[in-house]
mmCIF file of C-alpha atoms in Angstrom:
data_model
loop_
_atom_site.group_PDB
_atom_site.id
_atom_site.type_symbol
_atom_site.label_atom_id
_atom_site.label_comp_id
_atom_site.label_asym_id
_atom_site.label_seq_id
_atom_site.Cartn_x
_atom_site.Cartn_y
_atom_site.Cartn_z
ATOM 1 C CA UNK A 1 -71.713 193.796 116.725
ATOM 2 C CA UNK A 2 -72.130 196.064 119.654
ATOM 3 C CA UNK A 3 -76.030 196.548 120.825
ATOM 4 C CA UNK A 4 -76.736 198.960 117.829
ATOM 5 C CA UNK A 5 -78.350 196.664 115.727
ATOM 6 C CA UNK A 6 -80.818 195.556 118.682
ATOM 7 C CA UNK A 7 -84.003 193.960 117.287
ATOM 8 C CA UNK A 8 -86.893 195.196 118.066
ATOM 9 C CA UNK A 9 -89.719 192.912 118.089
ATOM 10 C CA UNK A 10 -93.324 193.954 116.638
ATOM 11 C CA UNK A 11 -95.080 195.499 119.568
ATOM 12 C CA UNK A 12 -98.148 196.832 118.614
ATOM 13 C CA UNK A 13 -98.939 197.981 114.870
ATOM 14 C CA UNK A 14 -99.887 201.496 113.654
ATOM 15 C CA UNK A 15 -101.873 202.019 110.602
ATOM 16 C CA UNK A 16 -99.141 203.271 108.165
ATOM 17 C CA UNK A 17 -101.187 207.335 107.246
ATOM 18 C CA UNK A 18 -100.082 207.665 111.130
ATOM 19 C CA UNK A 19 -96.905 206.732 110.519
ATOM 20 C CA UNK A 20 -94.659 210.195 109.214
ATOM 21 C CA UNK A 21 -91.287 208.381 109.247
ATOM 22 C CA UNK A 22 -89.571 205.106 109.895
ATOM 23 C CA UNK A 23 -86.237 205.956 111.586
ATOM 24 C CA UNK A 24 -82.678 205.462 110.034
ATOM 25 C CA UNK A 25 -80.862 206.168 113.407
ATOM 26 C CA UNK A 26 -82.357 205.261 116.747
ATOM 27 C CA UNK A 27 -80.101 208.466 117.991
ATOM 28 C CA UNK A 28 -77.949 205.712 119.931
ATOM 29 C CA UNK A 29 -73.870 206.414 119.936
ATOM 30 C CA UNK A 30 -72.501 203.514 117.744
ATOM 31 C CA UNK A 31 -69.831 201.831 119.589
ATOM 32 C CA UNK A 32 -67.344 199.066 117.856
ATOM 33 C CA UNK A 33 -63.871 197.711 118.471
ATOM 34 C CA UNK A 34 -61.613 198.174 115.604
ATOM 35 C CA UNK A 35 -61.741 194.258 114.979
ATOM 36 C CA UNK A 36 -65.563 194.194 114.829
ATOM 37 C CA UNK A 37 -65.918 197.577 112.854
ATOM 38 C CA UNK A 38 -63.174 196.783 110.547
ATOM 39 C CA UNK A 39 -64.615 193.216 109.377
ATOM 40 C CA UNK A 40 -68.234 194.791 108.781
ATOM 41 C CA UNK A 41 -66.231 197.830 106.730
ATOM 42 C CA UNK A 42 -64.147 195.053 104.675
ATOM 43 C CA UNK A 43 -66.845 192.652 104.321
ATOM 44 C CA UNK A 44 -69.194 195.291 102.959
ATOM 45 C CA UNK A 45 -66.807 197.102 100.619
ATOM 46 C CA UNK A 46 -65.104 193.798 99.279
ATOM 47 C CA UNK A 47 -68.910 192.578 98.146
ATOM 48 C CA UNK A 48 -69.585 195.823 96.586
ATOM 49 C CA UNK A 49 -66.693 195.748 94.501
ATOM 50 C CA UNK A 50 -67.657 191.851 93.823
ATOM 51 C CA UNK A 51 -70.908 192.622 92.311
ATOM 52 C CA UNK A 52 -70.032 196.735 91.372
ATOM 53 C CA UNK A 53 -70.340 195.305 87.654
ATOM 54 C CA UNK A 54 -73.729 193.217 88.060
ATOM 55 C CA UNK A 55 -77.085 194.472 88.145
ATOM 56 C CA UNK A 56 -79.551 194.682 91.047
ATOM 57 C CA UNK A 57 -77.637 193.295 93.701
ATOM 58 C CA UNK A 58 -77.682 195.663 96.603
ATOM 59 C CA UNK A 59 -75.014 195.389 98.858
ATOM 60 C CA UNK A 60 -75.115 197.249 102.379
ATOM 61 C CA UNK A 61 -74.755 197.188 105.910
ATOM 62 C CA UNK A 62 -75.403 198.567 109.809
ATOM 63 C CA UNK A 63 -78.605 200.223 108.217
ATOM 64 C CA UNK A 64 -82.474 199.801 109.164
ATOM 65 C CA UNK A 65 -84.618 197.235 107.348
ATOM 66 C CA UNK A 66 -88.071 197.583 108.292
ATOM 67 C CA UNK A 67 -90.537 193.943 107.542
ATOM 68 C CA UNK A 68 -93.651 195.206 108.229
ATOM 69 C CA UNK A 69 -95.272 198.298 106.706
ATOM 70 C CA UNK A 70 -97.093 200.736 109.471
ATOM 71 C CA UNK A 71 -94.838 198.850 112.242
ATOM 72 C CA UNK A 72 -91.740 200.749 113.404
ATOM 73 C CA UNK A 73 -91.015 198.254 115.762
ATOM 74 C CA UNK A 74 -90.767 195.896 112.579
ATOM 75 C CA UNK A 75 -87.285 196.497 111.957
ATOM 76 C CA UNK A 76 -83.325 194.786 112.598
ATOM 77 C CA UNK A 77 -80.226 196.511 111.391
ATOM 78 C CA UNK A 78 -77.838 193.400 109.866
ATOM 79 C CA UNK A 79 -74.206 194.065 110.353
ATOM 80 C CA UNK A 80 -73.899 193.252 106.160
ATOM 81 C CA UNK A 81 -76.824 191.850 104.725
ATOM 82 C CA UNK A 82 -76.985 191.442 100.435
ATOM 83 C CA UNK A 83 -80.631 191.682 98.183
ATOM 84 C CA UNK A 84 -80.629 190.270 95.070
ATOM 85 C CA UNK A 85 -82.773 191.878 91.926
ATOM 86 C CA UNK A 86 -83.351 195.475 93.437
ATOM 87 C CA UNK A 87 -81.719 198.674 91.807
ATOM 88 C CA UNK A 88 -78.096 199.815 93.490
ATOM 89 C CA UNK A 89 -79.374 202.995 94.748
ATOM 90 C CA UNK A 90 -78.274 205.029 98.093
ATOM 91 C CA UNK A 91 -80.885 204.482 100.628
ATOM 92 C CA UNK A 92 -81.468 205.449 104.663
ATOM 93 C CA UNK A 93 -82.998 202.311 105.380
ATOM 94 C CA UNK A 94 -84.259 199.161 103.718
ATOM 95 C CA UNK A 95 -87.925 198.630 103.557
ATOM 96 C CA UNK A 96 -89.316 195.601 102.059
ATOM 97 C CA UNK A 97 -92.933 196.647 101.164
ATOM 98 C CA UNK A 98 -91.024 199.351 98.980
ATOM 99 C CA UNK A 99 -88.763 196.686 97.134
ATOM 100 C CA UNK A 100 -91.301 194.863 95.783
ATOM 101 C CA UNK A 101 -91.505 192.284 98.355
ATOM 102 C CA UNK A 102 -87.521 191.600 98.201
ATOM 103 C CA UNK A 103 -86.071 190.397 101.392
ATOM 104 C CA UNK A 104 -82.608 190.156 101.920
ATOM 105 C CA UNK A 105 -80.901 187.018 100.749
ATOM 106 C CA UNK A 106 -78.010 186.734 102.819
ATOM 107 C CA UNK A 107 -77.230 188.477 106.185
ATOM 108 C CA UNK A 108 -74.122 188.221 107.992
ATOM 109 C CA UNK A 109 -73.806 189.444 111.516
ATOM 110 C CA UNK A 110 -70.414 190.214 113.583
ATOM 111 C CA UNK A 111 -70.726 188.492 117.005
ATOM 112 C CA UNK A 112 -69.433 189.884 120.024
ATOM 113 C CA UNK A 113 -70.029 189.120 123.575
ATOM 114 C CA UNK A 114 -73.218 191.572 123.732
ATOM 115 C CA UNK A 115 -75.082 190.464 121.081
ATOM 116 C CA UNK A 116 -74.475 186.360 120.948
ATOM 117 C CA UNK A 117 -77.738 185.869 122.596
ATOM 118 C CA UNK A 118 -79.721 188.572 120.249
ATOM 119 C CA UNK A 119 -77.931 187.058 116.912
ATOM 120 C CA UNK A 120 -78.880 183.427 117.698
ATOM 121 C CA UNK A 121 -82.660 183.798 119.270
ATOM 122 C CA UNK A 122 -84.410 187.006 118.302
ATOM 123 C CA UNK A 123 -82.435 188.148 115.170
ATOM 124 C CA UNK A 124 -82.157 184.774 113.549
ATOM 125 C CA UNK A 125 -85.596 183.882 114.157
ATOM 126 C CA UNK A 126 -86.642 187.361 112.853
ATOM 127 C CA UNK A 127 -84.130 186.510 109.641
ATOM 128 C CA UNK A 128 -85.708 183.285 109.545
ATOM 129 C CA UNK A 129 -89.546 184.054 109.446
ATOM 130 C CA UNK A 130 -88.566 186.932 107.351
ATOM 131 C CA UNK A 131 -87.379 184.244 104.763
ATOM 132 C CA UNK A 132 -83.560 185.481 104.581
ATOM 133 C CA UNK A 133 -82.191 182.749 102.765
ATOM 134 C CA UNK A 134 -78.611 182.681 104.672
ATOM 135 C CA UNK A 135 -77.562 183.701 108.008
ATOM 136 C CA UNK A 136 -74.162 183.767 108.615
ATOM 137 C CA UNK A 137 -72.462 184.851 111.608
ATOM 138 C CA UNK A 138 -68.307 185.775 111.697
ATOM 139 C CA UNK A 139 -66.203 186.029 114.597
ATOM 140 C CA UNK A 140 -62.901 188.007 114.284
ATOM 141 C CA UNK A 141 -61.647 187.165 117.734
ATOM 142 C CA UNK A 142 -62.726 183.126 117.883
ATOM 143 C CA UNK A 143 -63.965 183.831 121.055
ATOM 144 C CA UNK A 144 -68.015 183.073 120.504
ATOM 145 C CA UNK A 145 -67.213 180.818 117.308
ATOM 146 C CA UNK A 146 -64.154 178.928 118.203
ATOM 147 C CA UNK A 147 -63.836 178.189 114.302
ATOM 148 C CA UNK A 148 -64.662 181.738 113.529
ATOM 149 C CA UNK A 149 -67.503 180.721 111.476
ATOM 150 C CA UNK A 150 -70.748 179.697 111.272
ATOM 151 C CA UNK A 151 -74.070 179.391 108.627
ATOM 152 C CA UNK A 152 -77.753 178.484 108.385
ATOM 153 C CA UNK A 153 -79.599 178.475 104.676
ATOM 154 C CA UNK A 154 -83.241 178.164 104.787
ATOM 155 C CA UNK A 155 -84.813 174.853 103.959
ATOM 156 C CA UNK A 156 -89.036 175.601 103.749
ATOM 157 C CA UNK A 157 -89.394 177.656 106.689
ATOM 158 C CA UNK A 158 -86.602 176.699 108.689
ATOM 159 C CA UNK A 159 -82.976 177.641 109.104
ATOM 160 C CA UNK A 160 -80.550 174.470 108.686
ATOM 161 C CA UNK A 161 -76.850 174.449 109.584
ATOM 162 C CA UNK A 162 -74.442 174.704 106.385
ATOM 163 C CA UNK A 163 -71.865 172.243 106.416
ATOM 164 C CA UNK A 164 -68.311 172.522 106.270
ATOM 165 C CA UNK A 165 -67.173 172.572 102.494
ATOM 166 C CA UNK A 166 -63.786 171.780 102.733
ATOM 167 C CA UNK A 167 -61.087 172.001 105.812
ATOM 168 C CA UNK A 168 -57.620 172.496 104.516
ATOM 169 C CA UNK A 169 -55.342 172.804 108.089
ATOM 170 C CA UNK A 170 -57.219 174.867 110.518
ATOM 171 C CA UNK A 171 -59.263 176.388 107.910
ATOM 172 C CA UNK A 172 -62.881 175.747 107.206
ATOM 173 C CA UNK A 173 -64.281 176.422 103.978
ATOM 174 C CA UNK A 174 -68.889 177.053 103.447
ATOM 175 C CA UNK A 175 -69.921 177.601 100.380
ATOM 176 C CA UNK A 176 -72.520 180.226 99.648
ATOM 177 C CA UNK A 177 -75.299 179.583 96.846
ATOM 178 C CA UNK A 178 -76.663 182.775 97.504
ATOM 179 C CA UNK A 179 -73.361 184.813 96.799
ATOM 180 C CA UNK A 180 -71.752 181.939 94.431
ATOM 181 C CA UNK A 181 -68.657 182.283 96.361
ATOM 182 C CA UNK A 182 -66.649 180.049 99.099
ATOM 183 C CA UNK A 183 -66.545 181.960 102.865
ATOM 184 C CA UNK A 184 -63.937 180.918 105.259
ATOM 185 C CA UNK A 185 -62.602 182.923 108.737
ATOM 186 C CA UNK A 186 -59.237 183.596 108.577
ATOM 187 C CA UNK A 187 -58.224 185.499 111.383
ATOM 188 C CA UNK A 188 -60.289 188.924 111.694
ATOM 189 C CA UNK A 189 -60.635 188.623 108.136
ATOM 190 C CA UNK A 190 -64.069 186.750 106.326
ATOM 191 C CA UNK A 191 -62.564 185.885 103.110
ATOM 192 C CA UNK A 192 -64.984 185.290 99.885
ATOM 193 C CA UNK A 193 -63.608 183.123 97.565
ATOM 194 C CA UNK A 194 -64.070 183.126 93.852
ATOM 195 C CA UNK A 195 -64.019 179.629 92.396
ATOM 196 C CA UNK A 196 -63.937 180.393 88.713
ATOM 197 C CA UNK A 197 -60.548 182.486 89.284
ATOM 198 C CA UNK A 198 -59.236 181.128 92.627
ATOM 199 C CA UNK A 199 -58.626 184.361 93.892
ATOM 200 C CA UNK A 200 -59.930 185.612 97.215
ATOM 201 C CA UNK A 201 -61.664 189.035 97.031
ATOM 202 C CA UNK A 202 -59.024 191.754 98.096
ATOM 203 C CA UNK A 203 -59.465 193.829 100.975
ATOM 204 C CA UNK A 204 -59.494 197.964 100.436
ATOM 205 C CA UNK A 205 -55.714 197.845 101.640
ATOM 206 C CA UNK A 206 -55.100 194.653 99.283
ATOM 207 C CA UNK A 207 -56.767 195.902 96.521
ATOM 208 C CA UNK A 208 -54.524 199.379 96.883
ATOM 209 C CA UNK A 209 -51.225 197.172 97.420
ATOM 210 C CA UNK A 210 -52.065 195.592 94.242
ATOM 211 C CA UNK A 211 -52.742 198.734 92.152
ATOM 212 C CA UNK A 212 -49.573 199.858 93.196
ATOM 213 C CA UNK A 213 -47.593 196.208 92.630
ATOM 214 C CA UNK A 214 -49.653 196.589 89.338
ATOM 215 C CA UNK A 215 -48.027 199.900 88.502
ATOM 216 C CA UNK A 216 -44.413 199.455 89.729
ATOM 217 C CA UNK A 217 -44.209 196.213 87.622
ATOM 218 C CA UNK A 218 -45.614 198.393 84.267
ATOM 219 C CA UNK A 219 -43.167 200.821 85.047
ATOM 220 C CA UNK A 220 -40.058 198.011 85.167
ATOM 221 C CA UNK A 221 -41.439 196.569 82.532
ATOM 222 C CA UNK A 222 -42.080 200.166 80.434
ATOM 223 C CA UNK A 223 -38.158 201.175 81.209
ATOM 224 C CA UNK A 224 -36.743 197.914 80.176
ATOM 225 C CA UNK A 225 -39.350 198.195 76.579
ATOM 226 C CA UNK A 226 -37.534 201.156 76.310
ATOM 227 C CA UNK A 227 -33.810 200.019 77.296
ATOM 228 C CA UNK A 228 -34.406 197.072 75.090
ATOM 229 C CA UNK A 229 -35.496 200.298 72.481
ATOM 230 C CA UNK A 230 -32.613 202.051 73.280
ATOM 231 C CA UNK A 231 -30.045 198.820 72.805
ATOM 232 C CA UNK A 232 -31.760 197.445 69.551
ATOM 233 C CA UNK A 233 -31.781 201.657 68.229
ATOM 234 C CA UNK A 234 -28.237 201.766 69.110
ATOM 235 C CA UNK A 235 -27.387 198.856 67.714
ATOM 236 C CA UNK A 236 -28.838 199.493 64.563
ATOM 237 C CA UNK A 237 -26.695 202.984 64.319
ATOM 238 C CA UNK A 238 -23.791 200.980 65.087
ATOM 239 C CA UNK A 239 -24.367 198.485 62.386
ATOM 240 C CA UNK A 240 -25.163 201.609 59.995
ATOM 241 C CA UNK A 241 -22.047 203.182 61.015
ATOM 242 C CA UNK A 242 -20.173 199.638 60.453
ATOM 243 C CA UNK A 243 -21.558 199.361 56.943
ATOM 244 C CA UNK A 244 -21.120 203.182 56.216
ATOM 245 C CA UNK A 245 -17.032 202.571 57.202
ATOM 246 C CA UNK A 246 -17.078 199.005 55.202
ATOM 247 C CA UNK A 247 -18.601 201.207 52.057
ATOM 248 C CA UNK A 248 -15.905 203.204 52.852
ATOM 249 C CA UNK A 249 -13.105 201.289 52.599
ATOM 250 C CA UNK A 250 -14.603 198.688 49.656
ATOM 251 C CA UNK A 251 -14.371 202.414 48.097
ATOM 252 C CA UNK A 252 -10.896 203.158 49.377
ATOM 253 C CA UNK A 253 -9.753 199.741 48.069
ATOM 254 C CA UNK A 254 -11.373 199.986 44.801
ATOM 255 C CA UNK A 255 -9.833 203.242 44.238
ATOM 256 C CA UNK A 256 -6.259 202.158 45.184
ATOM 257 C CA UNK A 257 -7.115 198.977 42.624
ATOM 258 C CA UNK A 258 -7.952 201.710 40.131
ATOM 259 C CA UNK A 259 -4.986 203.520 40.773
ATOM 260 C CA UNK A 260 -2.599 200.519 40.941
ATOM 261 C CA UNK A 261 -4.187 199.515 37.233
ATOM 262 C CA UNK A 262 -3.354 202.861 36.182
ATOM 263 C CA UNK A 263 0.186 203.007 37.405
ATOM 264 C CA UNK A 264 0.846 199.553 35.895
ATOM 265 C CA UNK A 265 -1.031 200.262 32.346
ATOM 266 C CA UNK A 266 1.528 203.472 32.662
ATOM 267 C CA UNK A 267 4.686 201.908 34.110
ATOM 268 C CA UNK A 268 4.048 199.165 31.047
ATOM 269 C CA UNK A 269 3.525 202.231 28.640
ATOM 270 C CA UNK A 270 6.455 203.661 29.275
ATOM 271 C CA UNK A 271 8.345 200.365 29.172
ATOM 272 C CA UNK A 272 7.501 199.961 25.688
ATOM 273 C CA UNK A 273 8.098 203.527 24.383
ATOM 274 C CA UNK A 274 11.555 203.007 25.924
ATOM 275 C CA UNK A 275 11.776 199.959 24.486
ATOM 276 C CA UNK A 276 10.582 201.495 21.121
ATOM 277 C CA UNK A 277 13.092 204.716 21.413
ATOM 278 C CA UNK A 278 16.234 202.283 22.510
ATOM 279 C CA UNK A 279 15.031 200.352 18.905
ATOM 280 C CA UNK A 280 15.253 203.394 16.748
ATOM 281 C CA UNK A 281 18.364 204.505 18.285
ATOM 282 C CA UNK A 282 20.581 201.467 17.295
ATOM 283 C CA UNK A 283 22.854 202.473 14.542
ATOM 284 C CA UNK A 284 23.548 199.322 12.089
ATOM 285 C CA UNK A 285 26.729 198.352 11.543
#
C-alpha cells in the first residue's frame, strides 16, 4: 500500500477528557496503482460477502484503528484487516477500548515498494504486540514477495511464519484458522478458498458474470420447459384430433354396416315376396 497507512508509533500519551477526536483521515491524498487498489477493493468486498450471512464478524479496510485510548499516535490503518465477535456496523475508525477489548484477528497488508520496510518492522511488530492473530502480506506484482504471498500467526507473543499448505504447479496454498479458508496469490488476485464447497470466493466482476451465466441458463432452460410444453400440448391436440377422426370413421363404418344390413334384410325381403307372388301366380295344369 502506498504511505497512507503509515504507522505512527506512541509518542507521548494524552489523558483521553483532552482528547476531542481521534482522526479518521490524516487529510493526506490517498495514492494507489490500480493493481494495489484493486486487490484491497476485491479482497475486502469478497470477505464481506463471505461472512455477509454470519454474525459479528466485521470486515473492513484502509480505515484507522486506534490501540491505545487517550493516544492518537496509537493508531495503524491495515490495508484489510477482519474482527471476529463485534456487531457489523458502519464505523470511521476502529477503536479497540470501544469494542470491548477486540483486536483484529487477521490483517492483511498490500506491499509495495514504499511500504516493505513499514509492513515488516513497525506495522508487524505493532500487529504483533497488539495480539493480531494473523498477518498476512499479498503482493499483486511478485516483485517484494516473489511467491506473491506470505503469513505469520501468533504463537504466545510472537509472530511465527505459516507454512506452505499445499503447492500445486507454481501455486502456493496457506491455510487460515482465523478465516477457515485456504489463501493462495494468483496473479493480482488473493484468492480465499472454501474447503467445504471447493469453490474460490468470486470477485465483484465474477460474482456479476455468474448472476448473469445464472440467468441466461434459466432463461434456456425456461424456453425449452415451455417448447417441451408447447410439443407435449400439441401433441396431445393432435392425438385428440386423431381419436376424434378414428370416432369418426368407427361411426362412418358402423353406419355403412347398418346400412348394408338394411339393404340386405331388404334385398332378401323382396326376394321372397317375389318368390311368394311368382308361387301364387302359377296356374295348375
Amino acid at each position: 500500500m502506498a504511505d497512507t497507512a503509515t504507522l505512527a508509533l506512541p509518542k507521548a500519551s494524552v489523558p483521553s477528557g483532552e482528547i476531542e477526536e481521534y482522526p479518521y483521515s490524516d487529510g493526506r491524498i490517498l495514492m494507489e496503482a490500480d493493481p494495489h487498489a484493486n486487490a484491497i477493493v476485491e479482497m475486502r468486498n469478497k470477505l464481506r460477502r463471505h461472512f455477509a450471512a454470519v454474525g459479528n464478524i466485521y470486515v473492513a479496510g484502509s480505515m484507522a484503528v486506534y490501540f491505545r485510548e487517550g493516544d492518537q499516535q496509537a493508531v495503524v490503518a491495515p490495508d484489510v484487516f477482519v474482527v471476529l465477535g463485534v456487531e457489523k456496523r458502519d464505523r470511521k475508525s476502529y477503536k479497540i477500548w470501544e469494542e470491548g477489548g477486540v483486536v483484529p484477528a487477521l490483517v492483511i497488508e498490500v506491499a509495495s515498494p514504499s511500504t516493505r520496510r513499514l509492513d515488516t518492522t513497525s506495522k508487524q511488530g505493532a500487529y504483533e504486540r497488539m495480539g493480531v492473530t494473523e498477518y498476512w502480506r499479498f503482493d499483486p506484482d511478485g516483485r517484494q514477495i516473489p511467491q506473491g504471498l506470505e503469513g505469520w500467526r501468533l504463537e504466545g507473543s510472537k509472530y511465527r511464519p505459516l507454512a506452505v499448505r499445499r503447492q500445486a504447479g507454481g501455486a502456493r496454498t496457506y491455510w487460515s484458522e482465523v478465516l477457515g479458508l485456504d489463501l493462495r496469490a494468483e496473479g493480482r488476485l488473493l484468492r480465499f478458498r472454501d474447503p467445504r464447497t471447493g469453490q474460490d470466493l468470486m470477485t465483484h466482476a465474477e460474482a456479476h458474470d455468474a448472476r448473469e451465466n445464472a440467468e441466461r441458463r434459466a432463461d434456456t432452460a425456461e424456453r425449452r420447459a415451455d417448447n417441451a410444453e408447447r410439443k407435449v400440448d400439441a401433441e396431445a391436440a393432435a392425438r385428440r384430433d386423431a381419436e376424434r377422426r378414428a370416432d369418426t370413421a368407427e361411426r362412418r363404418a358402423e353406419a355403412e354396416r347398418v346400412a348394408r344390413r338394411r339393404a340386405e334384410h331388404e334385398r332378401d325381403e323382396l326376394s321372397r315376396r317375389i318368390l311368394e307372388l311368382e308361387a301364387r301366380s302359377r296356374v295348375p295344369e
